[in-house]
XYZ file of C-alpha atoms in Angstrom:
562
model
C -34.994 -37.658 -42.350
C -36.352 -34.116 -42.496
C -37.031 -32.040 -39.396
C -37.810 -28.424 -38.628
C -34.803 -26.128 -38.439
C -35.733 -25.391 -34.829
C -35.745 -29.063 -33.814
C -32.481 -29.731 -35.676
C -30.596 -26.831 -34.017
C -31.987 -27.633 -30.549
C -30.571 -31.151 -30.786
C -27.285 -30.259 -32.545
C -24.022 -30.775 -30.653
C -21.659 -27.864 -31.335
C -18.790 -30.373 -31.574
C -20.445 -31.857 -34.693
C -20.098 -28.625 -36.709
C -19.983 -27.835 -39.550
C -23.141 -29.488 -40.962
C -24.485 -29.266 -44.502
C -28.292 -28.917 -44.689
C -30.669 -29.116 -47.615
C -33.888 -27.077 -47.416
C -36.832 -29.468 -47.827
C -39.820 -27.125 -47.540
C -40.861 -23.842 -46.015
C -43.172 -20.862 -46.075
C -41.788 -18.200 -48.386
C -42.840 -14.637 -48.951
C -41.858 -12.400 -51.861
C -39.438 -14.794 -53.489
C -38.185 -16.387 -50.272
C -36.176 -13.331 -49.255
C -35.872 -12.694 -45.524
C -34.196 -9.628 -44.078
C -32.430 -10.666 -40.869
C -29.778 -8.664 -39.051
C -28.849 -6.823 -42.227
C -28.414 -10.012 -44.262
C -30.805 -11.059 -47.000
C -31.159 -14.818 -46.926
C -33.058 -16.599 -49.696
C -34.030 -20.120 -48.653
C -35.692 -21.939 -51.530
C -36.523 -25.642 -51.650
C -33.464 -27.895 -52.234
C -31.085 -25.016 -51.470
C -27.969 -26.167 -49.611
C -26.377 -24.286 -46.702
C -23.428 -25.079 -44.444
C -24.060 -24.347 -40.741
C -20.837 -23.160 -39.080
C -22.124 -21.943 -35.719
C -25.124 -20.988 -33.612
C -25.853 -19.042 -30.446
C -28.938 -18.047 -28.465
C -30.355 -14.816 -29.899
C -33.393 -14.297 -27.661
C -35.678 -16.176 -25.272
C -39.375 -16.954 -25.474
C -40.799 -16.755 -21.924
C -44.044 -18.067 -20.465
C -45.262 -17.600 -16.892
C -44.880 -20.858 -15.011
C -47.195 -22.374 -12.387
C -46.390 -25.725 -10.744
C -43.588 -26.356 -13.269
C -46.017 -25.988 -16.160
C -46.969 -23.154 -18.503
C -49.852 -21.176 -17.035
C -53.031 -21.533 -19.110
C -53.475 -17.776 -18.878
C -49.919 -16.930 -19.939
C -49.081 -15.479 -23.316
C -45.612 -16.099 -24.747
C -43.363 -13.030 -24.735
C -39.964 -12.335 -26.272
C -37.156 -11.394 -23.887
C -33.873 -10.015 -25.274
C -30.713 -11.271 -23.578
C -30.086 -7.829 -22.034
C -33.502 -7.800 -20.326
C -32.825 -6.533 -16.766
C -33.090 -8.582 -13.619
C -31.316 -11.320 -11.678
C -32.674 -14.847 -11.757
C -32.334 -18.112 -9.847
C -32.243 -21.343 -11.817
C -34.850 -23.928 -10.793
C -33.397 -27.449 -10.770
C -34.653 -29.623 -13.636
C -36.934 -32.430 -12.372
C -36.258 -34.629 -15.425
C -33.318 -37.009 -14.876
C -30.351 -37.614 -17.183
C -29.685 -41.288 -17.931
C -25.899 -41.142 -18.446
C -22.822 -38.942 -18.062
C -22.683 -38.816 -21.867
C -26.146 -37.194 -21.972
C -25.063 -34.578 -19.418
C -21.854 -33.795 -21.357
C -23.812 -33.516 -24.628
C -26.651 -31.320 -23.356
C -25.185 -29.245 -20.505
C -22.540 -26.516 -20.864
C -19.344 -27.569 -19.054
C -16.471 -25.092 -19.295
C -13.626 -23.218 -17.610
C -15.614 -20.411 -15.921
C -17.647 -20.666 -12.723
C -20.810 -20.759 -14.858
C -19.597 -23.954 -16.516
C -19.381 -26.104 -13.375
C -22.843 -27.705 -13.031
C -23.698 -30.041 -10.156
C -25.687 -33.282 -10.201
C -26.476 -36.142 -7.833
C -27.010 -39.834 -8.484
C -29.937 -41.790 -7.035
C -27.601 -44.781 -6.537
C -24.087 -45.214 -5.135
C -21.360 -45.176 -7.808
C -18.370 -47.389 -7.017
C -15.071 -46.359 -8.595
C -11.672 -48.080 -8.329
C -10.692 -46.349 -5.068
C -13.669 -44.154 -4.279
C -17.441 -44.514 -3.807
C -19.804 -41.675 -4.627
C -22.755 -41.871 -2.262
C -26.295 -41.500 -3.530
C -27.662 -37.936 -3.288
C -24.086 -36.606 -2.922
C -23.390 -33.417 -4.918
C -21.004 -34.017 -7.843
C -19.511 -30.934 -9.532
C -18.560 -31.345 -13.195
C -15.464 -29.255 -14.099
C -14.311 -30.273 -17.587
C -14.549 -32.915 -20.311
C -11.339 -34.450 -21.648
C -9.770 -37.660 -22.886
C -8.298 -39.839 -20.101
C -6.266 -42.887 -21.185
C -8.039 -42.969 -24.537
C -11.541 -42.682 -23.045
C -13.656 -39.517 -22.918
C -14.473 -38.629 -19.313
C -15.641 -35.793 -17.077
C -13.370 -34.387 -14.361
C -15.466 -34.184 -11.203
C -15.173 -33.042 -7.581
C -17.023 -34.107 -4.430
C -16.610 -32.123 -1.184
C -16.734 -34.065 2.095
C -15.962 -32.524 5.483
C -14.486 -29.457 3.752
C -12.115 -31.708 1.783
C -12.243 -31.857 -2.033
C -11.989 -35.269 -3.693
C -11.245 -35.272 -7.446
C -12.040 -38.160 -9.806
C -13.208 -38.856 -13.361
C -16.445 -40.393 -14.616
C -16.448 -41.983 -18.102
C -19.125 -40.776 -20.504
C -20.340 -44.387 -20.648
C -21.370 -44.285 -16.956
C -25.126 -44.860 -16.772
C -27.537 -44.140 -13.962
C -30.185 -41.658 -12.906
C -28.715 -38.189 -12.443
C -30.624 -35.139 -11.261
C -29.597 -31.504 -11.306
C -28.739 -30.053 -7.872
C -30.358 -26.906 -6.529
C -28.359 -23.798 -7.474
C -28.301 -20.933 -4.956
C -26.449 -18.523 -7.279
C -28.169 -15.696 -9.163
C -27.578 -14.932 -12.838
C -28.399 -12.410 -15.532
C -30.549 -13.564 -18.414
C -27.496 -13.464 -20.710
C -25.517 -15.749 -18.362
C -28.442 -18.191 -18.208
C -28.720 -18.202 -22.009
C -25.007 -18.874 -22.463
C -24.500 -21.478 -19.725
C -27.665 -22.689 -18.040
C -30.082 -23.862 -20.757
C -29.478 -27.542 -21.654
C -29.856 -28.696 -25.250
C -33.350 -30.059 -26.074
C -34.741 -28.761 -22.770
C -36.401 -25.599 -21.558
C -35.301 -23.846 -18.381
C -37.422 -22.618 -15.458
C -36.093 -19.539 -13.646
C -37.379 -17.463 -10.744
C -37.003 -13.697 -10.729
C -34.790 -12.916 -7.740
C -34.128 -9.209 -8.108
C -35.111 -6.519 -10.590
C -32.254 -4.259 -11.621
C -32.990 -1.032 -13.524
C -36.214 -0.189 -15.295
C -36.660 -1.467 -18.834
C -36.536 1.453 -21.287
C -39.717 0.456 -23.088
C -42.880 -1.136 -21.788
C -41.995 -4.370 -19.939
C -43.432 -7.513 -21.552
C -43.911 -9.060 -18.069
C -46.866 -8.273 -15.748
C -46.398 -5.353 -13.365
C -44.592 -6.301 -10.100
C -44.038 -9.836 -11.427
C -41.911 -11.973 -9.053
C -42.775 -15.522 -10.085
C -41.255 -18.205 -12.309
C -40.720 -18.205 -16.073
C -40.228 -21.066 -18.539
C -37.551 -20.018 -21.026
C -37.295 -21.464 -24.534
C -34.247 -20.386 -26.569
C -34.349 -19.070 -30.125
C -30.975 -19.545 -31.821
C -29.240 -17.403 -34.390
C -27.659 -19.775 -36.905
C -24.494 -18.771 -38.753
C -24.330 -20.315 -42.201
C -22.461 -20.154 -45.497
C -24.298 -20.304 -48.832
C -22.904 -21.236 -52.205
C -21.752 -18.354 -54.417
C -21.916 -15.864 -51.504
C -18.959 -14.385 -49.667
C -20.763 -13.211 -46.543
C -22.055 -15.060 -43.484
C -25.852 -15.297 -43.299
C -27.782 -15.279 -40.027
C -30.955 -17.338 -39.760
C -33.236 -17.521 -36.720
C -33.959 -21.102 -35.682
C -37.721 -20.499 -35.436
C -37.917 -19.779 -39.181
C -40.636 -22.061 -40.561
C -38.530 -24.326 -42.783
C -37.744 -28.027 -42.841
C -34.186 -29.236 -43.350
C -32.303 -32.483 -43.961
C -28.723 -33.202 -42.848
C -26.744 -34.277 -45.951
C -23.225 -33.736 -44.553
C -22.094 -37.327 -45.084
C -22.895 -37.324 -48.811
C -21.910 -33.797 -49.823
C -18.609 -32.262 -50.924
C -18.116 -29.415 -48.434
C -15.178 -28.006 -50.436
C -17.662 -26.280 -52.732
C -18.358 -23.781 -49.923
C -16.077 -20.959 -48.867
C -14.188 -21.932 -45.702
C -14.703 -19.283 -42.971
C -11.817 -19.052 -40.520
C -11.724 -17.244 -37.187
C -8.676 -15.264 -36.111
C -7.898 -18.084 -33.652
C -7.859 -20.605 -36.519
C -5.577 -18.321 -38.553
C -3.231 -18.043 -35.547
C -3.055 -21.844 -35.242
C -1.712 -22.195 -38.809
C 2.025 -22.960 -39.261
C 4.322 -19.937 -39.443
C 5.573 -21.006 -42.879
C 2.095 -20.282 -44.361
C 2.460 -16.555 -43.599
C 2.103 -14.011 -45.151
C -1.365 -14.633 -46.608
C -4.165 -12.608 -48.189
C -7.697 -12.885 -46.770
C -11.109 -11.330 -47.334
C -13.300 -10.368 -44.364
C -16.519 -12.427 -44.412
C -17.885 -11.098 -41.139
C -16.193 -7.987 -39.867
C -15.789 -5.823 -36.793
C -17.819 -2.629 -36.491
C -15.502 0.307 -35.878
C -14.457 3.379 -37.809
C -11.159 3.987 -35.993
C -7.855 2.378 -36.882
C -7.098 -0.510 -36.919
C -10.680 -1.807 -36.761
C -11.671 -0.055 -40.004
C -9.371 -2.547 -41.763
C -11.690 -5.346 -40.647
C -14.953 -4.269 -42.327
C -16.902 -6.963 -44.183
C -15.706 -7.332 -47.786
C -12.258 -5.760 -47.298
C -9.087 -7.611 -48.240
C -6.164 -7.729 -45.814
C -2.618 -9.064 -45.755
C -1.739 -11.114 -42.653
C 2.056 -10.984 -42.378
C 2.802 -13.044 -39.299
C 1.645 -14.237 -35.885
C 3.437 -13.656 -32.586
C 3.195 -12.950 -28.873
C 3.504 -9.355 -27.666
C 3.660 -7.711 -24.248
C 0.971 -5.436 -22.884
C 0.400 -3.759 -19.522
C -3.058 -4.308 -18.088
C -4.237 -1.063 -16.479
C -7.406 0.124 -14.733
C -8.659 3.592 -13.940
C -8.308 4.717 -10.329
C -11.849 5.716 -9.417
C -13.955 5.643 -6.269
C -17.011 4.285 -8.110
C -17.411 0.917 -9.805
C -17.391 2.202 -13.406
C -13.690 1.626 -13.955
C -12.401 1.338 -17.497
C -9.694 -1.200 -18.319
C -6.937 -0.955 -20.919
C -4.203 -2.999 -22.550
C -1.271 -0.657 -23.196
C 1.457 -1.605 -25.707
C 5.105 -1.096 -24.800
C 5.384 1.251 -27.799
C 3.064 3.811 -26.138
C 4.834 7.168 -26.549
C 3.221 9.136 -23.722
C 4.849 9.772 -20.340
C 3.630 9.147 -16.812
C 4.090 10.672 -13.377
C 3.780 8.591 -10.249
C 0.714 8.710 -8.020
C 0.540 7.512 -4.392
C -0.187 3.851 -3.799
C -2.303 2.553 -0.925
C -1.301 -0.444 1.203
C -3.762 -2.300 3.460
C -1.155 -4.298 5.453
C 2.476 -4.199 6.503
C 2.969 -7.257 4.304
C 2.020 -5.170 1.249
C 4.742 -2.678 2.203
C 7.298 -5.492 2.136
C 6.152 -6.572 -1.357
C 6.275 -3.006 -2.688
C 9.629 -1.891 -1.300
C 12.597 -1.681 -3.674
C 16.355 -1.364 -3.390
C 16.296 1.745 -5.583
C 14.555 4.052 -3.088
C 13.099 4.080 0.408
C 9.353 3.581 0.472
C 7.907 6.545 2.420
C 4.372 6.032 3.803
C 1.868 7.707 6.130
C -0.408 5.631 8.382
C -4.116 6.142 7.727
C -5.319 3.681 10.363
C -4.282 3.165 13.986
C -2.912 -0.157 15.247
C -2.234 -1.201 18.853
C 0.461 -3.851 19.159
C -0.218 -6.751 21.537
C 3.554 -7.010 22.197
C 5.643 -4.352 23.945
C 8.613 -5.194 21.678
C 6.652 -4.012 18.616
C 5.452 -0.533 17.719
C 1.870 0.735 18.032
C 0.859 2.955 15.132
C -1.188 6.179 15.257
C -2.905 7.867 12.325
C -0.452 10.293 10.716
C 2.725 8.430 11.719
C 5.288 8.458 8.908
C 7.728 5.643 8.142
C 10.585 4.751 5.817
C 10.306 1.025 5.065
C 13.591 -0.888 5.535
C 13.357 -4.685 5.309
C 11.707 -7.842 6.592
C 13.336 -9.722 9.465
C 12.444 -11.854 12.489
C 12.162 -10.703 16.078
C 11.573 -12.299 19.464
C 8.394 -11.400 21.315
C 7.108 -12.531 24.704
C 3.885 -14.465 24.314
C 2.154 -16.101 27.320
C 5.443 -16.069 29.213
C 7.402 -17.729 26.410
C 9.657 -16.220 23.756
C 8.508 -16.660 20.182
C 10.048 -15.692 16.792
C 7.742 -13.801 14.405
C 8.207 -11.956 11.079
C 8.402 -8.186 11.408
C 8.992 -5.202 9.138
C 11.855 -2.954 10.179
C 11.069 0.739 9.582
C 12.345 4.175 10.511
C 9.702 6.402 12.033
C 10.135 9.989 10.835
C 9.999 12.406 13.773
C 10.180 16.198 13.621
C 13.983 16.333 13.815
C 15.159 12.717 13.933
C 14.441 9.077 13.040
C 13.458 6.213 15.310
C 13.963 2.498 14.504
C 10.704 0.576 15.009
C 9.366 -2.890 14.227
C 5.899 -3.505 12.777
C 4.371 -6.998 12.859
C 3.912 -8.403 9.352
C 0.376 -9.514 10.236
C -0.554 -5.911 11.035
C -3.793 -4.877 9.339
C -3.484 -1.148 9.111
C -3.589 1.329 6.309
C -0.798 3.274 4.617
C -0.559 5.735 1.753
C 2.636 6.434 -0.155
C 4.392 9.827 -0.089
C 5.834 10.616 -3.550
C 9.083 12.601 -3.774
C 9.925 11.508 -7.314
C 8.893 14.174 -9.873
C 10.416 12.370 -12.861
C 8.349 11.502 -15.947
C 8.588 7.880 -17.087
C 7.974 5.933 -20.265
C 5.986 2.712 -19.818
C 9.009 0.467 -20.428
C 10.975 2.316 -17.714
C 8.221 1.745 -15.143
C 8.051 -1.985 -15.938
C 11.844 -2.241 -15.627
C 12.386 -0.188 -12.478
C 9.311 -0.788 -10.283
C 7.121 -3.580 -8.981
C 3.547 -3.734 -10.274
C 0.874 -2.778 -9.266
C 1.953 0.848 -9.716
C -0.129 4.050 -9.741
C 0.409 6.770 -12.365
C -1.208 9.607 -14.273
C -0.476 10.640 -17.876
C 1.718 13.749 -17.808
C 2.523 13.932 -21.538
C -0.007 12.400 -23.913
C 0.967 10.236 -26.872
C 1.196 12.743 -29.740
C 1.501 10.003 -32.382
C -2.227 9.237 -32.134
C -5.179 11.488 -32.832
C -6.855 10.789 -29.478
C -5.020 9.437 -26.435
C -7.724 7.709 -24.352
C -5.382 7.396 -21.355
C -4.858 11.159 -21.045
C -8.428 11.718 -19.785
C -8.146 9.164 -16.965
C -7.921 10.699 -13.448
C -5.323 8.074 -12.596
C -4.245 4.606 -13.687
C -3.086 1.528 -11.843
C -0.704 -0.639 -13.848
C -1.757 -4.068 -12.576
C 0.425 -6.563 -14.400
C 2.405 -7.177 -17.541
C 0.829 -9.854 -19.724
C 1.711 -11.647 -22.952
C -1.022 -11.952 -25.577
C -1.441 -13.297 -29.133
C -1.519 -10.958 -32.149
C -1.651 -11.015 -35.948
C 0.199 -8.337 -37.941
C -2.226 -7.048 -40.563
C -2.382 -4.346 -43.264
C -4.790 -3.302 -45.986
C -4.213 -5.305 -49.181
C -5.024 -2.349 -51.440
C -3.069 0.322 -49.529
C -0.357 -1.300 -47.369
C 1.216 1.861 -45.940
C 1.129 0.673 -42.306
C 0.544 -2.581 -40.460
C -1.335 -3.079 -37.194
C -1.254 -5.579 -34.352
C -4.702 -7.208 -34.167
C -5.661 -9.130 -30.974
C -6.570 -12.741 -31.752
C -8.923 -13.600 -28.880
C -11.052 -10.461 -28.471
C -12.394 -9.853 -31.988
C -15.224 -11.863 -33.564
C -14.004 -11.733 -37.164
C -14.354 -14.404 -39.849
C -12.198 -14.447 -43.001
C -11.579 -16.714 -45.972
C -8.169 -17.065 -47.580
C -7.538 -15.881 -51.123
C -5.095 -17.505 -53.542
C -3.344 -14.213 -54.221
C 0.350 -13.452 -54.046
C 1.498 -10.989 -51.399
C 3.098 -7.996 -53.127
C 5.734 -7.562 -50.415
C 6.576 -10.063 -47.687
C 8.157 -7.326 -45.528
C 5.399 -5.615 -43.502
C 5.184 -1.815 -43.589
C 5.806 0.220 -40.445
C 4.110 -1.432 -37.458
C 1.524 0.523 -35.468
C -0.063 -0.365 -32.144
C -2.992 1.061 -30.223
C -4.244 1.228 -26.644
C -7.071 -1.305 -26.456
C -9.995 -0.781 -24.092
C -11.283 -4.116 -22.781
C -14.682 -4.934 -21.308
C -15.220 -6.020 -17.706
C -15.650 -9.642 -18.824
C -12.489 -9.549 -20.955
C -10.586 -7.943 -18.073
C -11.426 -10.758 -15.665
C -10.628 -13.379 -18.298
C -7.204 -11.761 -18.822
C -6.540 -11.721 -15.069
C -7.721 -15.320 -14.704
C -5.560 -16.532 -17.606
C -2.492 -14.633 -16.478
C -2.852 -15.718 -12.858
C -2.872 -19.374 -13.942
C 0.683 -18.957 -15.208
C 2.015 -17.159 -12.140
C 2.652 -18.471 -8.663
C 0.561 -16.395 -6.245
C 2.453 -14.539 -3.513
C 2.406 -16.193 -0.091
C -0.441 -15.134 2.160
C 0.403 -12.615 4.916
C 1.420 -14.294 8.172
C -1.388 -14.743 10.633
C -1.579 -12.934 13.937
C -0.231 -15.215 16.721
C -3.011 -16.933 18.621
């Protein structure tokens, strides 16, 4: 059965991709050629396309009054980077099953992907009853004992209770009120259900819009948002990816079940290439949708270029951030092959517990107090601003508390006086402030720092990497090496001029390729090059989140005796 492209995409489950569509009818101008995002896309009747992906491109907004479109409101286009912070208004239309929620609502690993609903009736499980009107948070969808289910959490009396609800669970489920605020881009990516519009309330305007704002002056009301999707598709006899807006006035028919999809080129993401068996490497591929960048190695990944992918592997990087007083920090992934050198910079420590974590057997940690602390116990030392200490080790000590002796953790230090040293004990729960005194003037390679010191570690580039044209780290006022991570890479070179090969990150580049049935001239990759990669704020937090899942967090500092 034919439907408009807009209706088809609005109802399409991303898990059902790819889908083969036949164009049934449309409005065509000048030979059916549309210019969209740099791609000419000719959609004539009975043409066949394979849809491989879609995402929200922009939003159509109408002013909302009493949950309905205002009769005086004109529809306006809002780009996803339109400024402002918005609150999501809970949808008043119920969902009739858990399956409908899982199909229409974005549920994922980030905090944006944990929607909350309540049931109008009690739900009795094997060993747990969910009360009506109780908030249920949906965390993930997975297969449990052969049945698809949603992992859920209910909080009662500050205690979390985890359970699963099968997709077959029916009922009347309503969206809970959401007190968080979001950007328009976050709402588009996570908070607009399939086949539904979304009402939002402007909570806070950020910076001024560069051009004339499409919204009324001083507007602070509600908007109804309707998404317009950008559809990624493959066409026969074309090697590029075409982009089609979902509001294009064409009708389509889903013919996936009766069409041979092998007649289309098969686009593969870098993640899909990485998942292939190692024995399939090396391979030759052509870039179908490339990465914009003129500097190496990204100039290898321009649309239409052919590359050799030699192998896949895990490689170490150091995650580093600029040391700046403002919030505009830049973040980097530094390869171990970086040839520059670093000098140490003072670290700052908010508690005595942080001093214990940072101390090493190689050298005494020398610090100056930047904040005063008065000890509640006469056995322990009271700190004044400017006091200097050499950190020794953690131990336990007896203190008199309410007439009784009690053992607590302390940090043994030597206080540096003008002509002598004094042994003192600092309570581990002490919330003070210390800054490191650096005596070490040595210059270190990155691998030496990772081997000899605990991270985080503060440095500044003292000798830039002369093997690259521009060393982006050299301009930084200071860097904090935060942690060493392991990430996934593909080793790639140009197919036409394989003089050097580059490590390409798998999970941070939106590149699509298709494999060519060409023999690789040489299976041994040319000399391997690496580069310092600048990562966005979002990528930085995803790296920290992923890495922290694999590490056991350090124990919390001991609490002050009460």
